[in-house]
GROMACS .gro file of C-alpha atoms in nm:
model
  371
    1GLU     CA    1   2.870  31.400  23.932
    2SER     CA    2   2.666  31.255  24.218
    3PRO     CA    3   2.664  30.877  24.300
    4PHE     CA    4   2.299  30.868  24.196
    5LEU     CA    5   2.378  30.977  23.842
    6VAL     CA    6   2.681  30.756  23.822
    7LEU     CA    7   2.458  30.458  23.911
    8LEU     CA    8   2.200  30.546  23.654
    9LEU     CA    9   2.456  30.575  23.377
   10TRP     CA   10   2.597  30.236  23.478
   11LEU     CA   11   2.253  30.076  23.473
   12GLN     CA   12   2.185  30.240  23.135
   13GLY     CA   13   2.482  30.070  22.987
   14GLN     CA   14   2.374  29.734  23.135
   15SER     CA   15   2.009  29.738  23.051
   16THR     CA   16   1.954  29.918  22.720
   17PRO     CA   17   2.051  29.805  22.372
   18PHE     CA   18   2.382  29.931  22.234
   19SER     CA   19   2.353  30.246  22.021
   20SER     CA   20   2.578  30.266  21.718
   21GLY     CA   21   2.594  30.646  21.749
   22LYS     CA   22   2.602  30.709  21.372
   23LEU     CA   23   2.322  30.967  21.403
   24PRO     CA   24   2.336  31.283  21.619
   25ARG     CA   25   2.194  31.269  21.972
   26PRO     CA   26   1.830  31.371  22.015
   27THR     CA   27   1.682  31.591  22.292
   28LEU     CA   28   1.422  31.474  22.544
   29TRP     CA   29   1.202  31.703  22.764
   30ALA     CA   30   0.888  31.662  22.971
   31GLN     CA   31   0.553  31.835  23.022
   32PRO     CA   32   0.421  31.956  23.258
   33GLY     CA   33   0.733  31.877  23.467
   34LEU     CA   34   0.954  31.602  23.614
   35VAL     CA   35   0.834  31.609  23.972
   36VAL     CA   36   0.460  31.510  23.977
   37VAL     CA   37   0.197  31.351  24.195
   38PRO     CA   38   0.040  31.017  24.109
   39GLY     CA   39  -0.233  31.037  23.843
   40THR     CA   40  -0.055  31.317  23.644
   41ASN     CA   41  -0.047  31.283  23.267
   42ILE     CA   42   0.306  31.324  23.143
   43THR     CA   43   0.417  31.393  22.787
   44LEU     CA   44   0.783  31.322  22.685
   45TRP     CA   45   0.894  31.502  22.373
   46CYS     CA   46   1.185  31.362  22.165
   47SER     CA   47   1.334  31.580  21.895
   48ARG     CA   48   1.612  31.516  21.641
   49PRO     CA   49   1.853  31.759  21.484
   50SER     CA   50   1.740  31.888  21.146
   51LEU     CA   51   2.081  31.857  20.978
   52ALA     CA   52   2.184  31.525  20.824
   53SER     CA   53   1.870  31.346  20.950
   54PRO     CA   54   1.679  31.082  20.750
   55GLU     CA   55   1.342  31.178  20.610
   56GLU     CA   56   1.152  30.917  20.806
   57VAL     CA   57   1.268  30.778  21.141
   58THR     CA   58   1.142  30.563  21.429
   59PHE     CA   59   1.163  30.734  21.768
   60THR     CA   60   1.204  30.504  22.067
   61LEU     CA   61   1.154  30.573  22.440
   62TRP     CA   62   1.364  30.379  22.691
   63LYS     CA   63   1.359  30.351  23.067
   64THR     CA   64   1.659  30.252  23.280
   65GLY     CA   65   1.609  29.899  23.422
   66THR     CA   66   1.414  29.762  23.127
   67TRP     CA   67   1.548  29.574  22.831
   68GLN     CA   68   1.261  29.639  22.597
   69PRO     CA   69   1.165  29.983  22.461
   70LEU     CA   70   0.862  30.146  22.622
   71GLN     CA   71   0.719  30.303  22.307
   72ASN     CA   72   0.798  30.339  21.933
   73GLN     CA   73   0.670  30.615  21.708
   74ASN     CA   74   0.722  30.646  21.332
   75SER     CA   75   0.747  31.005  21.208
   76ALA     CA   76   0.866  31.218  20.927
   77ASP     CA   77   0.871  31.518  21.156
   78LEU     CA   78   1.168  31.640  21.359
   79TRP     CA   79   0.994  31.546  21.686
   80THR     CA   80   0.739  31.318  21.839
   81ASP     CA   81   0.564  31.278  22.176
   82PHE     CA   82   0.538  30.981  22.413
   83SER     CA   83   0.242  30.981  22.650
   84LEU     CA   84   0.263  30.849  23.009
   85PRO     CA   85  -0.101  30.869  23.124
   86SER     CA   86  -0.190  30.871  23.494
   87VAL     CA   87   0.161  30.797  23.617
   88ARG     CA   88   0.223  30.591  23.935
   89PRO     CA   89   0.518  30.585  24.175
   90GLU     CA   90   0.665  30.288  23.990
   91ASP     CA   91   0.697  30.512  23.682
   92THR     CA   92   0.968  30.697  23.872
   93GLY     CA   93   1.302  30.655  23.697
   94SER     CA   94   1.540  30.764  23.423
   95TYR     CA   95   1.412  30.808  23.069
   96ARG     CA   96   1.595  30.848  22.734
   97CYS     CA   97   1.508  30.841  22.368
   98THR     CA   98   1.671  30.748  22.040
   99TYR     CA   99   1.578  30.757  21.674
  100LYS     CA  100   1.684  30.541  21.372
  101ASP     CA  101   1.651  30.548  21.000
  102ARG     CA  102   1.359  30.333  20.891
  103THR     CA  103   1.540  30.234  20.575
  104ALA     CA  104   1.865  30.138  20.739
  105SER     CA  105   1.836  29.928  21.053
  106ASP     CA  106   2.199  29.992  21.166
  107ALA     CA  107   2.171  30.375  21.150
  108GLN     CA  108   2.062  30.456  21.503
  109SER     CA  109   2.129  30.772  21.704
  110GLU     CA  110   2.305  30.808  22.035
  111PHE     CA  111   2.092  30.812  22.346
  112SER     CA  112   1.953  31.150  22.460
  113GLU     CA  113   2.050  31.294  22.797
  114ALA     CA  114   1.850  31.120  23.073
  115LEU     CA  115   1.544  31.280  23.229
  116GLU     CA  116   1.474  31.186  23.592
  117LEU     CA  117   1.100  31.153  23.652
  118VAL     CA  118   0.984  31.159  24.017
  119VAL     CA  119   0.633  31.046  24.102
  120THR     CA  120   0.575  31.123  24.470
  121GLY     CA  121   0.352  30.979  24.731
  122SER     CA  122   0.384  30.613  24.825
  123LEU     CA  123   0.630  30.635  25.126
  124PRO     CA  124   0.598  30.852  25.442
  125LYS     CA  125   0.730  31.203  25.391
  126PRO     CA  126   1.067  31.312  25.525
  127SER     CA  127   1.157  31.630  25.708
  128LEU     CA  128   1.366  31.917  25.576
  129SER     CA  129   1.575  32.165  25.779
  130ALA     CA  130   1.831  32.432  25.709
  131LEU     CA  131   2.178  32.471  25.871
  132PRO     CA  132   2.263  32.721  26.011
  133GLY     CA  133   1.922  32.888  25.940
  134LEU     CA  134   1.665  33.004  25.687
  135VAL     CA  135   1.785  33.366  25.661
  136VAL     CA  136   2.095  33.370  25.448
  137GLU     CA  137   2.292  33.666  25.318
  138PRO     CA  138   2.417  33.660  24.956
  139GLY     CA  139   2.750  33.477  24.926
  140LYS     CA  140   2.698  33.269  25.235
  141HIS     CA  141   2.661  32.893  25.258
  142VAL     CA  142   2.358  32.696  25.376
  143THR     CA  143   2.307  32.318  25.400
  144LEU     CA  144   1.962  32.159  25.366
  145GLN     CA  145   1.916  31.834  25.567
  146CYS     CA  146   1.662  31.584  25.435
  147ARG     CA  147   1.573  31.319  25.698
  148LYS     CA  148   1.358  31.020  25.639
  149PRO     CA  149   1.133  30.883  25.921
  150PRO     CA  150   1.337  30.690  26.177
  151ARG     CA  151   1.126  30.373  26.130
  152SER     CA  152   1.161  30.367  25.756
  153ALA     CA  153   1.197  30.016  25.616
  154LEU     CA  154   1.440  30.130  25.346
  155TRP     CA  155   1.806  30.044  25.435
  156ARG     CA  156   1.955  30.245  25.148
  157ALA     CA  157   1.763  30.525  24.981
  158THR     CA  158   1.816  30.798  24.724
  159PHE     CA  159   1.737  31.149  24.854
  160THR     CA  160   1.636  31.421  24.610
  161LEU     CA  161   1.623  31.799  24.666
  162LEU     CA  162   1.340  31.986  24.490
  163LYS     CA  163   1.263  32.355  24.451
  164VAL     CA  164   0.914  32.484  24.387
  165GLY     CA  165   0.904  32.629  24.034
  166SER     CA  166   1.210  32.434  23.915
  167PRO     CA  167   1.136  32.198  23.626
  168GLN     CA  168   1.374  31.926  23.745
  169PRO     CA  169   1.538  31.802  24.073
  170LEU     CA  170   1.823  32.010  24.205
  171GLN     CA  171   2.046  31.742  24.370
  172SER     CA  172   2.035  31.371  24.445
  173GLN     CA  173   2.243  31.140  24.658
  174SER     CA  174   2.227  30.786  24.783
  175THR     CA  175   2.306  30.688  25.139
  176SER     CA  176   2.246  30.415  25.393
  177GLY     CA  177   2.190  30.671  25.667
  178ILE     CA  178   1.865  30.835  25.761
  179SER     CA  179   1.969  31.178  25.640
  180ALA     CA  180   2.122  31.345  25.333
  181TYR     CA  181   2.285  31.685  25.330
  182PHE     CA  182   2.253  31.915  25.031
  183PRO     CA  183   2.495  32.214  25.029
  184LEU     CA  184   2.396  32.545  24.869
  185LEU     CA  185   2.723  32.720  24.822
  186SER     CA  186   2.760  33.097  24.774
  187VAL     CA  187   2.385  33.151  24.792
  188ARG     CA  188   2.258  33.407  24.532
  189ALA     CA  189   1.930  33.589  24.513
  190GLN     CA  190   1.791  33.330  24.277
  191ASP     CA  191   1.834  33.062  24.546
  192ALA     CA  192   1.562  33.209  24.765
  193GLY     CA  193   1.232  33.026  24.754
  194ASN     CA  194   1.053  32.711  24.873
  195TYR     CA  195   1.238  32.378  24.895
  196THR     CA  196   1.114  32.025  24.957
  197CYS     CA  197   1.277  31.685  24.941
  198VAL     CA  198   1.183  31.319  24.880
  199TYR     CA  199   1.354  30.986  24.924
  200SER     CA  200   1.303  30.671  24.708
  201GLU     CA  201   1.420  30.318  24.660
  202ARG     CA  202   1.725  30.286  24.452
  203MET     CA  203   1.601  29.993  24.250
  204THR     CA  204   1.263  29.888  24.108
  205PRO     CA  205   0.977  29.934  24.187
  206TYR     CA  206   1.115  30.286  24.263
  207GLN     CA  207   0.884  30.370  24.552
  208VAL     CA  208   0.901  30.742  24.630
  209SER     CA  209   0.799  30.927  24.944
  210GLU     CA  210   0.557  31.214  24.981
  211PRO     CA  211   0.738  31.550  24.959
  212SER     CA  212   0.846  31.704  25.285
  213ASP     CA  213   0.686  32.015  25.414
  214ALA     CA  214   0.811  32.319  25.224
  215LEU     CA  215   1.107  32.501  25.368
  216GLU     CA  216   1.150  32.861  25.261
  217ILE     CA  217   1.480  33.041  25.229
  218TRP     CA  218   1.398  33.393  25.342
  219PRO     CA  219   1.487  33.726  25.196
  220SER     CA  220   1.775  33.891  25.363
  221LEU     CA  221   1.849  34.257  25.458
  222SER     CA  222   2.202  34.378  25.486
  223ALA     CA  223   2.372  34.716  25.511
  224TRP     CA  224   2.661  34.792  25.267
  225THR     CA  225   2.811  35.053  25.486
  226GLY     CA  226   2.781  34.873  25.819
  227LEU     CA  227   2.531  34.871  26.098
  228GLU     CA  228   2.686  35.162  26.291
  229VAL     CA  229   2.746  35.487  26.093
  230ALA     CA  230   2.818  35.853  26.159
  231SER     CA  231   2.547  36.114  26.133
  232GLY     CA  232   2.543  36.256  25.783
  233SER     CA  233   2.657  35.933  25.621
  234ASN     CA  234   2.491  35.761  25.323
  235VAL     CA  235   2.361  35.404  25.388
  236ILE     CA  236   2.249  35.142  25.135
  237LEU     CA  237   2.011  34.869  25.260
  238LEU     CA  238   2.014  34.571  25.027
  239CYS     CA  239   1.712  34.337  25.016
  240TRP     CA  240   1.706  34.020  24.810
  241GLY     CA  241   1.468  33.737  24.743
  242SER     CA  242   1.361  33.466  24.495
  243SER     CA  243   1.332  33.506  24.118
  244TRP     CA  244   1.058  33.697  23.937
  245ILE     CA  245   0.998  33.954  24.210
  246PRO     CA  246   0.825  34.271  24.084
  247ARG     CA  247   0.876  34.503  24.382
  248PHE     CA  248   1.056  34.532  24.718
  249ALA     CA  249   0.934  34.717  25.025
  250LEU     CA  250   1.131  34.861  25.325
  251TYR     CA  251   0.983  34.885  25.673
  252LYS     CA  252   1.100  35.053  25.991
  253GLU     CA  253   0.986  34.959  26.335
  254GLY     CA  254   0.757  35.222  26.476
  255VAL     CA  255   0.658  35.354  26.138
  256GLU     CA  256   0.323  35.244  26.014
  257GLY     CA  257   0.306  35.100  25.664
  258ILE     CA  258   0.578  35.090  25.400
  259LEU     CA  259   0.868  35.324  25.444
  260HIS     CA  260   0.997  35.291  25.081
  261SER     CA  261   0.916  35.069  24.787
  262MET     CA  262   1.095  35.012  24.456
  263GLU     CA  263   1.098  34.793  24.148
  264ALA     CA  264   1.325  34.493  24.165
  265HIS     CA  265   1.648  34.487  23.976
  266GLU     CA  266   1.821  34.146  23.927
  267ASP     CA  267   1.620  34.003  24.215
  268GLN     CA  268   1.747  34.277  24.446
  269GLY     CA  269   1.621  34.597  24.602
  270LYS     CA  270   1.860  34.874  24.699
  271PHE     CA  271   1.729  35.141  24.942
  272PHE     CA  272   1.937  35.453  24.982
  273LEU     CA  273   1.924  35.644  25.308
  274THR     CA  274   2.109  35.975  25.248
  275HIS     CA  275   2.255  36.204  25.516
  276VAL     CA  276   2.120  35.993  25.799
  277THR     CA  277   2.068  36.140  26.151
  278SER     CA  278   1.985  35.995  26.488
  279LYS     CA  279   1.619  35.985  26.386
  280ASP     CA  280   1.711  35.714  26.127
  281SER     CA  281   1.839  35.478  26.397
  282GLY     CA  282   1.615  35.178  26.445
  283ASN     CA  283   1.518  34.832  26.326
  284TYR     CA  284   1.458  34.788  25.953
  285SER     CA  285   1.314  34.489  25.762
  286CYS     CA  286   1.216  34.428  25.399
  287SER     CA  287   0.957  34.227  25.199
  288TYR     CA  288   0.871  34.166  24.838
  289GLN     CA  289   0.554  34.147  24.635
  290LEU     CA  290   0.415  33.802  24.553
  291GLY     CA  291   0.331  33.777  24.189
  292THR     CA  292   0.130  34.054  24.024
  293ASN     CA  293  -0.101  34.104  24.320
  294GLU     CA  294   0.000  34.446  24.453
  295SER     CA  295  -0.181  34.377  24.790
  296LEU     CA  296  -0.006  34.044  24.856
  297TRP     CA  297   0.344  34.073  25.010
  298LYS     CA  298   0.586  33.828  25.157
  299GLN     CA  299   0.635  33.819  25.533
  300PRO     CA  300   0.908  34.067  25.628
  301SER     CA  301   1.268  33.959  25.679
  302ASP     CA  302   1.435  33.949  26.016
  303ALA     CA  303   1.507  34.298  26.147
  304LEU     CA  304   1.837  34.479  26.092
  305GLU     CA  305   1.930  34.739  26.355
  306LEU     CA  306   2.089  35.059  26.224
  307LEU     CA  307   2.272  35.281  26.475
  308VAL     CA  308   2.351  35.640  26.383
  309ARG     CA  309   2.607  35.789  26.624
  310GLY     CA  310   2.716  36.155  26.688
  311GLU     CA  311   2.766  36.424  26.437
  312ARG     CA  312   3.019  36.371  26.169
  313ALA     CA  313   3.343  36.584  26.229
  314PRO     CA  314   3.390  36.861  25.964
  315ILE     CA  315   3.674  36.824  25.725
  316GLY     CA  316   3.990  36.977  25.877
  317ARG     CA  317   3.853  36.963  26.233
  318TYR     CA  318   3.895  36.591  26.292
  319TRP     CA  319   4.234  36.477  26.421
  320GLN     CA  320   4.376  36.195  26.627
  321LEU     CA  321   4.694  36.151  26.832
  322PRO     CA  322   4.929  35.893  26.711
  323HIS     CA  323   4.972  35.574  26.908
  324SER     CA  324   5.229  35.636  27.187
  325SER     CA  325   5.455  35.404  27.385
  326PRO     CA  326   5.488  35.435  27.767
  327SER     CA  327   5.820  35.624  27.740
  328ASN     CA  328   5.669  35.877  27.503
  329ASN     CA  329   5.379  35.931  27.750
  330LEU     CA  330   5.623  35.999  28.033
  331ILE     CA  331   5.808  36.258  27.826
  332ILE     CA  332   5.480  36.430  27.747
  333ILE     CA  333   5.382  36.442  28.114
  334ARG     CA  334   5.717  36.587  28.222
  335SER     CA  335   5.699  36.850  27.951
  336CYS     CA  336   5.354  36.945  28.069
  337VAL     CA  337   5.470  36.975  28.433
  338PHE     CA  338   5.772  37.191  28.329
  339PHE     CA  339   5.549  37.413  28.122
  340LEU     CA  340   5.303  37.464  28.412
  341PHE     CA  341   5.597  37.543  28.646
  342PHE     CA  342   5.737  37.798  28.398
  343LEU     CA  343   5.395  37.967  28.379
  344LEU     CA  344   5.372  37.985  28.759
  345CYS     CA  345   5.717  38.150  28.779
  346LEU     CA  346   5.611  38.410  28.523
  347LEU     CA  347   5.295  38.478  28.728
  348LEU     CA  348   5.492  38.531  29.045
  349LEU     CA  349   5.735  38.768  28.880
  350ALA     CA  350   5.449  38.966  28.733
  351LEU     CA  351   5.282  39.002  29.072
  352HIS     CA  352   5.608  39.100  29.235
  353TYR     CA  353   5.678  39.362  28.973
  354HIS     CA  354   5.343  39.526  29.048
  355GLY     CA  355   5.416  39.514  29.422
  356SER     CA  356   5.155  39.256  29.512
  357ILE     CA  357   5.401  39.009  29.661
  358PRO     CA  358   5.710  39.136  29.865
  359LEU     CA  359   6.013  38.916  29.842
  360GLY     CA  360   6.259  38.909  30.141
  361LYS     CA  361   6.482  39.215  30.215
  362PHE     CA  362   6.440  39.340  29.869
  363GLY     CA  363   6.070  39.360  29.930
  364GLU     CA  364   6.112  39.543  30.263
  365LYS     CA  365   6.347  39.797  30.095
  366ARG     CA  366   6.090  39.862  29.828
  367MET     CA  367   5.828  39.921  30.096
  368LYS     CA  368   6.048  40.183  30.276
  369GLN     CA  369   6.116  40.365  29.953
  370ARG     CA  370   5.746  40.392  29.893
  371GLY     CA  371   5.699  40.517  30.252
   0.00000   0.00000   0.00000
């Protein structure tokens, strides 16, 4: 649990009335979301369990840091809504709800889980960067650094990491430094997308910065069988991106247009290159379709170079000498020299037998006999 959440829970215990906990905990959620700009109309919905609930209850909305309830609603339904019209940065904070039996004042529920509402825009925006980079392969780690302006007047701030499309903040941490580091461990395909961050005051009035410029984690292209393969091999090129991707496309440098396209499966695209040859060597990249517009595609990933080397050796024709020590090499060399000397001797004997090369007195005698 992050220090930010620990602090909120401690403040909750200090600044909200005690809950007897005799009734089950309710659930609190927000529409349209928890990260909004000033002027947005927010609706907080509080619902109670249907089992063992009183017929008529009073729902209460609480905010951390205030002693008095924000709103009360009497209802015989299982839920009610609390309106926060035209929210301002000071509305940023932690919200909870409770309900109690209208006929028994001591029968009150536990507090709901806290919702962290972030209203952006009153402080200068921070910067967001990725370490080691924006292109990340599945399973690798990446760290997002959120840095507030150097001249910021806040001595200690709470940094919050946001993702476009996510209904609530991803991570929060408080620090007295000018930067906060958010690790994304073992990155998955679902982690691709646009990220921003904000920083805020830890205490009231909860001023919050404008969001940083969006930082996009790019799709990545990787080869399952390696970047250098033998001719005739089968290669799988894996492309991945953010959630809700309908189609992936594969490109090759020097080839106009899309090389292959396919429907996404679990936010991934697998492109099979079968029986590759030297013509398949080159730089490949991938992209994915944005939404339902078939003509709108994401900017391609960084290129991946595939190298197809010489022909694959046929089965039974490929062999390799075992690793040899220097003494073994010397024995092999001597054996080869002896074998060559033996062949030379056989050649000389064969020539002598046919009379091509006379040898000493024996050769002269043979010549006289022929004469």
